[in-house]
């Protein structure tokens, strides 16, 4: 017992107070940083998410809106290859702050949308999105690890808890953003839309506040070696080299664990694009009209947020992650099967309720995948968190870009079949990973 207490004291940082100049106290700011990070992302993405949902409706001339989104996600995919190196050089906090500028510029470009404003903003946002998401995954995981060390808590449970809070708050951006859109936009004469300028001005102010919040985060090290003192050290030489980047990417793709996770990562991106591009267009609009898109996406966001928070609270290790992912995969499979069977309910209240039910199931599935994939990567790739989260965004953004460019040339039924097949394959790959890692853990424990 005495040795354990000594070890705890050695890892506790020194804090100078008025009462005692060398009093030992645990670090208290970890949860605070998670609250700030979650609120900042909520404010930034409630504006961006709503702007993204409106692109195909507002910027229809020469398909400017959808083309800009396709360019955005192609840029996102390209820059994600180098994102881990950039985040190592900048640090996760600086990457988060710089990353917000791209979202701000893209929303501001919608005040005067044309090929000379929206397309360059999309390319720059692709770069910013790559570093902000790698920075987010690295920052949140390192914060969770430090919190677990300071408070003698189970690392997996803390990672799951922090991811649950973040993704629960983040998922609400669809709910809040669509409500703001519904409140400020109205249909004008001749198919025009009133209130767009006011809407995007409000969004710019909201995003500015979110960007300011990022500045109040404490700096964190992405280094994930065990021990509090190692978390403070940054491997400034080797980790910031181009050679290190190439080694990180090749080692990730040669790692069996990463190869088994990639199909589920790809599906997580595909299902998001499916909701944005296909579900709202071919399921929601024909059933309950264009006005129903906002309501259905609000339901999607609400259940996404609730499920993210619940899934994070329930996460404690690989066994719990396997159970939660199984539930989420089942929820999305139900939706895809119902859509393939062309099952529908007559118009009216029940018809609207059915559409909201499908949106809720899709939100549940997205909430599960986002929380559990981030928690899983944080647990399995402690040695290279930046590289692991870069892989997450490379594959997600690539599948989203493919969906945006390919959807106009593929029927809705064909897209749904591809979704269902990929869901089955990715879930089987994930189960293989869970079995492989579980057996490895059992062997190491027995030895």
Tab-separated table of C-alpha atoms in Angstrom, residues 2-367:
chain	number	residue	atom	x	y	z
A	2	UNK	CA	2.847	2.367	0.913
A	3	UNK	CA	4.603	1.837	-2.411
A	4	UNK	CA	1.376	2.458	-4.316
A	5	UNK	CA	0.885	5.760	-2.517
A	6	UNK	CA	4.473	6.767	-3.266
A	7	UNK	CA	3.969	6.006	-6.947
A	8	UNK	CA	0.821	8.104	-7.007
A	9	UNK	CA	2.615	11.032	-5.388
A	10	UNK	CA	5.452	10.870	-7.897
A	11	UNK	CA	3.012	11.134	-10.772
A	12	UNK	CA	1.009	13.995	-9.251
A	13	UNK	CA	2.134	17.387	-10.596
A	14	UNK	CA	3.365	20.068	-8.206
A	15	UNK	CA	0.955	22.946	-7.726
A	16	UNK	CA	2.029	26.052	-5.807
A	17	UNK	CA	-0.756	27.492	-3.654
A	18	UNK	CA	-1.055	30.223	-1.068
A	19	UNK	CA	-1.476	27.675	1.725
A	20	UNK	CA	1.489	25.513	0.790
A	21	UNK	CA	4.182	26.471	-1.735
A	22	UNK	CA	4.894	22.825	-2.607
A	23	UNK	CA	1.543	21.155	-2.018
A	24	UNK	CA	0.855	18.079	-4.164
A	25	UNK	CA	-2.481	18.241	-5.934
A	26	UNK	CA	-3.949	16.316	-8.876
A	27	UNK	CA	-4.523	18.098	-12.180
A	28	UNK	CA	-8.116	19.345	-12.230
A	29	UNK	CA	-8.567	20.692	-15.750
A	30	UNK	CA	-9.069	17.499	-17.782
A	31	UNK	CA	-12.884	17.423	-17.678
A	32	UNK	CA	-12.947	21.184	-18.205
A	33	UNK	CA	-11.009	20.784	-21.463
A	34	UNK	CA	-13.441	18.117	-22.676
A	35	UNK	CA	-16.385	20.445	-21.927
A	36	UNK	CA	-14.743	23.300	-23.847
A	37	UNK	CA	-13.770	21.081	-26.786
A	38	UNK	CA	-17.279	19.620	-27.020
A	39	UNK	CA	-19.000	23.018	-26.896
A	40	UNK	CA	-16.594	24.553	-29.432
A	41	UNK	CA	-17.199	21.740	-31.941
A	42	UNK	CA	-20.955	21.979	-31.375
A	43	UNK	CA	-20.960	25.707	-32.201
A	44	UNK	CA	-18.701	25.341	-35.240
A	45	UNK	CA	-20.482	22.352	-36.745
A	46	UNK	CA	-24.067	23.414	-36.093
A	47	UNK	CA	-23.277	26.219	-38.550
A	48	UNK	CA	-21.231	24.146	-40.986
A	49	UNK	CA	-23.582	21.140	-40.876
A	50	UNK	CA	-26.619	23.260	-41.674
A	51	UNK	CA	-24.696	25.031	-44.471
A	52	UNK	CA	-23.688	21.640	-45.899
A	53	UNK	CA	-27.286	20.401	-45.845
A	54	UNK	CA	-28.391	23.495	-47.804
A	55	UNK	CA	-25.791	23.315	-50.602
A	56	UNK	CA	-27.856	21.209	-52.994
A	57	UNK	CA	-30.917	23.412	-52.345
A	58	UNK	CA	-29.525	26.959	-52.360
A	59	UNK	CA	-26.535	26.759	-54.747
A	60	UNK	CA	-28.137	24.942	-57.655
A	61	UNK	CA	-26.615	26.914	-60.546
A	62	UNK	CA	-24.366	24.508	-62.467
A	63	UNK	CA	-24.513	22.222	-59.402
A	64	UNK	CA	-22.203	24.594	-57.526
A	65	UNK	CA	-23.274	23.320	-54.105
A	66	UNK	CA	-22.808	19.590	-54.649
A	67	UNK	CA	-19.656	20.110	-56.732
A	68	UNK	CA	-18.103	22.196	-53.971
A	69	UNK	CA	-18.842	19.419	-51.469
A	70	UNK	CA	-17.231	16.837	-53.730
A	71	UNK	CA	-14.138	19.049	-54.084
A	72	UNK	CA	-14.126	19.581	-50.309
A	73	UNK	CA	-14.008	15.871	-49.508
A	74	UNK	CA	-11.427	15.148	-52.202
A	75	UNK	CA	-9.247	17.839	-50.646
A	76	UNK	CA	-10.003	16.380	-47.214
A	77	UNK	CA	-8.831	12.942	-48.370
A	78	UNK	CA	-5.612	14.274	-49.914
A	79	UNK	CA	-4.567	16.407	-46.950
A	80	UNK	CA	-5.458	13.673	-44.446
A	81	UNK	CA	-2.402	11.776	-45.738
A	82	UNK	CA	-0.172	14.528	-44.307
A	83	UNK	CA	-2.393	15.534	-41.386
A	84	UNK	CA	-0.569	13.484	-38.745
A	85	UNK	CA	2.743	15.200	-39.597
A	86	UNK	CA	1.146	18.655	-39.544
A	87	UNK	CA	-0.500	17.989	-36.178
A	88	UNK	CA	2.788	16.746	-34.712
A	89	UNK	CA	4.504	19.943	-35.842
A	90	UNK	CA	1.733	22.309	-34.732
A	91	UNK	CA	0.574	20.449	-31.636
A	92	UNK	CA	-3.018	19.311	-31.220
A	93	UNK	CA	-4.283	22.590	-29.697
A	94	UNK	CA	-2.834	24.766	-32.477
A	95	UNK	CA	-4.193	22.327	-35.083
A	96	UNK	CA	-7.660	22.729	-33.561
A	97	UNK	CA	-7.468	26.520	-33.623
A	98	UNK	CA	-6.154	26.734	-37.194
A	99	UNK	CA	-8.662	24.105	-38.320
A	100	UNK	CA	-11.606	26.274	-37.292
A	101	UNK	CA	-10.562	28.964	-39.807
A	102	UNK	CA	-11.481	26.746	-42.768
A	103	UNK	CA	-15.019	26.150	-41.508
A	104	UNK	CA	-15.456	29.865	-40.796
A	105	UNK	CA	-14.271	30.799	-44.299
A	106	UNK	CA	-16.540	28.229	-45.979
A	107	UNK	CA	-19.662	29.466	-44.194
A	108	UNK	CA	-18.668	33.095	-44.890
A	109	UNK	CA	-18.261	32.224	-48.604
A	110	UNK	CA	-21.953	31.311	-48.653
A	111	UNK	CA	-22.784	34.997	-48.153
A	112	UNK	CA	-21.717	35.471	-51.776
A	113	UNK	CA	-21.596	31.982	-53.292
A	114	UNK	CA	-19.925	31.582	-56.689
A	115	UNK	CA	-17.143	29.545	-58.252
A	116	UNK	CA	-14.515	32.080	-57.127
A	117	UNK	CA	-15.505	32.033	-53.452
A	118	UNK	CA	-16.978	28.609	-52.678
A	119	UNK	CA	-14.486	26.374	-54.529
A	120	UNK	CA	-11.288	27.903	-53.036
A	121	UNK	CA	-12.981	27.843	-49.621
A	122	UNK	CA	-13.773	24.143	-50.159
A	123	UNK	CA	-10.144	23.313	-50.985
A	124	UNK	CA	-8.870	25.181	-47.922
A	125	UNK	CA	-11.544	23.573	-45.730
A	126	UNK	CA	-10.313	20.152	-46.866
A	127	UNK	CA	-6.912	20.978	-45.370
A	128	UNK	CA	-8.394	22.438	-42.184
A	129	UNK	CA	-10.790	19.516	-41.732
A	130	UNK	CA	-7.911	17.042	-41.940
A	131	UNK	CA	-5.902	18.691	-39.165
A	132	UNK	CA	-8.842	19.588	-36.919
A	133	UNK	CA	-10.088	15.985	-36.809
A	134	UNK	CA	-6.656	14.428	-36.282
A	135	UNK	CA	-6.062	17.092	-33.638
A	136	UNK	CA	-9.418	16.333	-32.007
A	137	UNK	CA	-8.799	12.594	-31.777
A	138	UNK	CA	-5.266	13.087	-30.454
A	139	UNK	CA	-6.266	15.804	-27.978
A	140	UNK	CA	-9.275	13.947	-26.578
A	141	UNK	CA	-7.407	10.657	-26.164
A	142	UNK	CA	-4.347	12.225	-24.509
A	143	UNK	CA	-6.660	14.169	-22.173
A	144	UNK	CA	-8.468	10.961	-21.225
A	145	UNK	CA	-5.189	9.146	-20.556
A	146	UNK	CA	-3.889	11.908	-18.353
A	147	UNK	CA	-7.179	12.009	-16.442
A	148	UNK	CA	-7.015	8.238	-15.899
A	149	UNK	CA	-3.431	8.475	-14.613
A	150	UNK	CA	-4.156	11.374	-12.266
A	151	UNK	CA	-7.223	9.735	-10.754
A	152	UNK	CA	-6.226	6.040	-10.839
A	153	UNK	CA	-9.113	5.189	-13.180
A	154	UNK	CA	-9.493	2.515	-15.846
A	155	UNK	CA	-8.104	3.999	-19.058
A	156	UNK	CA	-10.638	2.365	-21.402
A	157	UNK	CA	-13.584	3.610	-19.335
A	158	UNK	CA	-12.268	7.191	-19.294
A	159	UNK	CA	-11.612	7.168	-23.050
A	160	UNK	CA	-15.145	5.886	-23.630
A	161	UNK	CA	-16.634	8.429	-21.220
A	162	UNK	CA	-14.834	11.404	-22.786
A	163	UNK	CA	-15.675	10.236	-26.323
A	164	UNK	CA	-19.294	9.794	-25.297
A	165	UNK	CA	-19.512	13.367	-24.017
A	166	UNK	CA	-17.780	14.798	-27.079
A	167	UNK	CA	-19.758	12.883	-29.707
A	168	UNK	CA	-23.001	13.336	-27.780
A	169	UNK	CA	-22.546	17.114	-27.859
A	170	UNK	CA	-21.244	17.062	-31.427
A	171	UNK	CA	-24.207	15.073	-32.746
A	172	UNK	CA	-26.589	17.754	-31.482
A	173	UNK	CA	-25.253	20.102	-34.167
A	174	UNK	CA	-27.708	18.577	-36.637
A	175	UNK	CA	-30.599	19.130	-34.244
A	176	UNK	CA	-29.776	22.721	-33.276
A	177	UNK	CA	-28.505	23.813	-36.691
A	178	UNK	CA	-31.600	22.584	-38.484
A	179	UNK	CA	-33.880	24.283	-35.955
A	180	UNK	CA	-32.073	27.596	-36.569
A	181	UNK	CA	-32.403	27.054	-40.315
A	182	UNK	CA	-36.124	26.288	-39.954
A	183	UNK	CA	-36.624	29.442	-37.860
A	184	UNK	CA	-34.767	31.879	-40.145
A	185	UNK	CA	-35.462	30.575	-43.662
A	186	UNK	CA	-38.760	30.912	-45.458
A	187	UNK	CA	-40.000	30.229	-48.975
A	188	UNK	CA	-40.336	33.274	-51.243
A	189	UNK	CA	-42.082	33.778	-54.544
A	190	UNK	CA	-40.925	31.942	-57.645
A	191	UNK	CA	-39.092	29.246	-55.693
A	192	UNK	CA	-36.725	31.716	-54.022
A	193	UNK	CA	-35.669	31.496	-50.390
A	194	UNK	CA	-35.786	34.390	-47.935
A	195	UNK	CA	-33.495	34.888	-44.970
A	196	UNK	CA	-30.318	33.257	-46.342
A	197	UNK	CA	-28.097	36.296	-45.663
A	198	UNK	CA	-29.343	36.620	-42.081
A	199	UNK	CA	-28.890	32.871	-41.554
A	200	UNK	CA	-25.249	32.827	-42.657
A	201	UNK	CA	-24.440	36.008	-40.714
A	202	UNK	CA	-25.794	34.316	-37.574
A	203	UNK	CA	-23.741	31.215	-38.388
A	204	UNK	CA	-20.561	33.285	-38.818
A	205	UNK	CA	-21.039	34.854	-35.369
A	206	UNK	CA	-21.716	31.465	-33.784
A	207	UNK	CA	-18.591	29.971	-35.357
A	208	UNK	CA	-16.495	32.945	-34.217
A	209	UNK	CA	-17.494	32.230	-30.631
A	210	UNK	CA	-16.623	28.551	-31.112
A	211	UNK	CA	-13.179	29.458	-32.485
A	212	UNK	CA	-12.537	31.745	-29.491
A	213	UNK	CA	-13.417	28.893	-27.127
A	214	UNK	CA	-10.668	26.743	-28.679
A	215	UNK	CA	-8.078	29.238	-27.409
A	216	UNK	CA	-8.993	28.392	-23.798
A	217	UNK	CA	-7.913	24.746	-24.126
A	218	UNK	CA	-4.783	23.624	-22.288
A	219	UNK	CA	-1.933	22.365	-24.456
A	220	UNK	CA	-1.634	18.585	-24.649
A	221	UNK	CA	1.038	16.228	-25.920
A	222	UNK	CA	0.006	13.556	-28.423
A	223	UNK	CA	2.742	11.249	-27.100
A	224	UNK	CA	0.977	8.244	-25.613
A	225	UNK	CA	3.751	6.406	-23.811
A	226	UNK	CA	2.874	5.150	-20.360
A	227	UNK	CA	3.535	7.419	-17.422
A	228	UNK	CA	2.656	10.999	-16.721
A	229	UNK	CA	6.156	12.289	-17.385
A	230	UNK	CA	6.168	10.726	-20.878
A	231	UNK	CA	2.899	12.429	-21.708
A	232	UNK	CA	4.647	15.768	-21.166
A	233	UNK	CA	7.538	14.982	-23.515
A	234	UNK	CA	7.264	15.606	-27.259
A	235	UNK	CA	9.440	13.615	-29.590
A	236	UNK	CA	10.414	16.747	-31.506
A	237	UNK	CA	12.993	15.270	-33.862
A	238	UNK	CA	11.936	11.955	-35.321
A	239	UNK	CA	8.165	12.411	-34.976
A	240	UNK	CA	8.191	15.628	-37.033
A	241	UNK	CA	10.081	14.345	-40.035
A	242	UNK	CA	8.723	13.380	-43.430
A	243	UNK	CA	10.503	10.063	-43.027
A	244	UNK	CA	8.531	9.479	-39.830
A	245	UNK	CA	5.292	10.295	-41.674
A	246	UNK	CA	5.991	7.715	-44.383
A	247	UNK	CA	6.899	5.147	-41.754
A	248	UNK	CA	3.703	5.947	-39.830
A	249	UNK	CA	1.480	5.489	-42.891
A	250	UNK	CA	3.149	2.292	-44.068
A	251	UNK	CA	3.244	0.775	-40.603
A	252	UNK	CA	-0.452	1.533	-40.136
A	253	UNK	CA	-1.366	-0.148	-43.418
A	254	UNK	CA	0.835	-3.152	-42.580
A	255	UNK	CA	-0.749	-3.513	-39.145
A	256	UNK	CA	-3.355	-6.289	-39.206
A	257	UNK	CA	-5.451	-4.494	-36.589
A	258	UNK	CA	-5.709	-1.372	-38.754
A	259	UNK	CA	-6.500	-3.403	-41.866
A	260	UNK	CA	-9.368	-5.068	-40.014
A	261	UNK	CA	-10.739	-1.716	-38.810
A	262	UNK	CA	-10.558	0.074	-42.186
A	263	UNK	CA	-13.730	-1.550	-43.635
A	264	UNK	CA	-15.786	-0.305	-40.670
A	265	UNK	CA	-14.167	3.140	-40.970
A	266	UNK	CA	-15.073	3.220	-44.670
A	267	UNK	CA	-18.647	2.221	-43.889
A	268	UNK	CA	-18.930	4.944	-41.222
A	269	UNK	CA	-18.092	7.572	-43.851
A	270	UNK	CA	-20.377	6.012	-46.439
A	271	UNK	CA	-23.370	5.939	-44.104
A	272	UNK	CA	-22.934	9.644	-43.294
A	273	UNK	CA	-22.882	10.594	-46.972
A	274	UNK	CA	-25.860	8.274	-47.527
A	275	UNK	CA	-27.897	10.278	-45.014
A	276	UNK	CA	-26.845	13.664	-46.428
A	277	UNK	CA	-27.129	12.850	-50.141
A	278	UNK	CA	-29.537	9.908	-50.567
A	279	UNK	CA	-31.824	9.466	-47.576
A	280	UNK	CA	-33.048	13.081	-47.538
A	281	UNK	CA	-33.527	13.155	-51.325
A	282	UNK	CA	-35.106	9.773	-52.081
A	283	UNK	CA	-36.797	8.844	-48.798
A	284	UNK	CA	-37.667	11.963	-46.802
A	285	UNK	CA	-38.636	14.421	-49.548
A	286	UNK	CA	-41.011	12.106	-51.481
A	287	UNK	CA	-42.738	11.053	-48.256
A	288	UNK	CA	-43.111	14.286	-46.266
A	289	UNK	CA	-41.797	17.033	-48.555
A	290	UNK	CA	-38.813	19.374	-48.531
A	291	UNK	CA	-39.977	20.958	-45.274
A	292	UNK	CA	-39.682	17.526	-43.658
A	293	UNK	CA	-35.917	17.395	-44.278
A	294	UNK	CA	-35.242	19.715	-41.362
A	295	UNK	CA	-37.467	17.717	-39.020
A	296	UNK	CA	-35.987	14.372	-40.017
A	297	UNK	CA	-32.395	15.623	-39.708
A	298	UNK	CA	-33.235	17.104	-36.314
A	299	UNK	CA	-34.497	13.675	-35.199
A	300	UNK	CA	-31.372	12.087	-36.667
A	301	UNK	CA	-29.163	14.496	-34.726
A	302	UNK	CA	-31.095	14.111	-31.472
A	303	UNK	CA	-30.858	10.314	-31.429
A	304	UNK	CA	-27.251	10.494	-32.638
A	305	UNK	CA	-26.402	12.676	-29.651
A	306	UNK	CA	-28.300	10.607	-27.094
A	307	UNK	CA	-26.800	7.366	-28.371
A	308	UNK	CA	-23.274	8.833	-28.468
A	309	UNK	CA	-23.526	9.879	-24.842
A	310	UNK	CA	-24.983	6.523	-23.753
A	311	UNK	CA	-22.479	4.478	-25.777
A	312	UNK	CA	-19.586	6.448	-24.314
A	313	UNK	CA	-20.816	5.858	-20.763
A	314	UNK	CA	-21.099	2.124	-21.396
A	315	UNK	CA	-17.631	1.776	-22.947
A	316	UNK	CA	-15.039	0.136	-20.706
A	317	UNK	CA	-12.994	-2.088	-23.013
A	318	UNK	CA	-13.038	-4.299	-26.094
A	319	UNK	CA	-15.915	-6.478	-24.879
A	320	UNK	CA	-18.253	-3.524	-24.353
A	321	UNK	CA	-17.180	-1.971	-27.683
A	322	UNK	CA	-18.038	-5.238	-29.472
A	323	UNK	CA	-21.512	-5.339	-27.924
A	324	UNK	CA	-22.239	-1.679	-28.667
A	325	UNK	CA	-21.032	-1.883	-32.284
A	326	UNK	CA	-23.188	-4.979	-32.791
A	327	UNK	CA	-26.245	-3.018	-31.634
A	328	UNK	CA	-25.449	-0.097	-33.933
A	329	UNK	CA	-24.842	-2.356	-36.935
A	330	UNK	CA	-28.178	-4.072	-36.303
A	331	UNK	CA	-30.008	-0.703	-36.187
A	332	UNK	CA	-28.567	0.394	-39.531
A	333	UNK	CA	-29.183	-3.024	-41.100
A	334	UNK	CA	-32.875	-2.741	-40.185
A	335	UNK	CA	-33.111	0.591	-42.037
A	336	UNK	CA	-31.321	-0.690	-45.146
A	337	UNK	CA	-33.456	-3.828	-45.321
A	338	UNK	CA	-36.681	-1.815	-44.966
A	339	UNK	CA	-35.537	0.514	-47.754
A	340	UNK	CA	-34.623	-2.418	-50.022
A	341	UNK	CA	-38.016	-4.001	-49.424
A	342	UNK	CA	-39.540	-0.617	-50.332
A	343	UNK	CA	-41.599	-0.778	-47.166
A	344	UNK	CA	-43.610	2.377	-46.527
A	345	UNK	CA	-46.606	3.657	-44.593
A	346	UNK	CA	-49.382	5.750	-46.072
A	347	UNK	CA	-49.040	9.500	-45.801
A	348	UNK	CA	-50.246	11.324	-42.742
A	349	UNK	CA	-49.101	11.242	-39.159
A	350	UNK	CA	-48.034	7.574	-39.280
A	351	UNK	CA	-46.108	8.160	-42.483
A	352	UNK	CA	-44.203	11.054	-40.908
A	353	UNK	CA	-43.598	8.988	-37.768
A	354	UNK	CA	-42.168	6.155	-39.864
A	355	UNK	CA	-39.691	8.487	-41.595
A	356	UNK	CA	-38.618	9.881	-38.230
A	357	UNK	CA	-38.206	6.304	-36.968
A	358	UNK	CA	-35.830	5.508	-39.855
A	359	UNK	CA	-33.905	8.738	-39.232
A	360	UNK	CA	-33.633	7.861	-35.533
A	361	UNK	CA	-32.218	4.393	-36.308
A	362	UNK	CA	-29.656	5.929	-38.674
A	363	UNK	CA	-28.717	8.417	-35.951
A	364	UNK	CA	-28.298	5.608	-33.422
A	365	UNK	CA	-25.991	3.760	-35.805
A	366	UNK	CA	-23.895	6.857	-36.473
A	367	UNK	CA	-23.609	7.639	-32.762
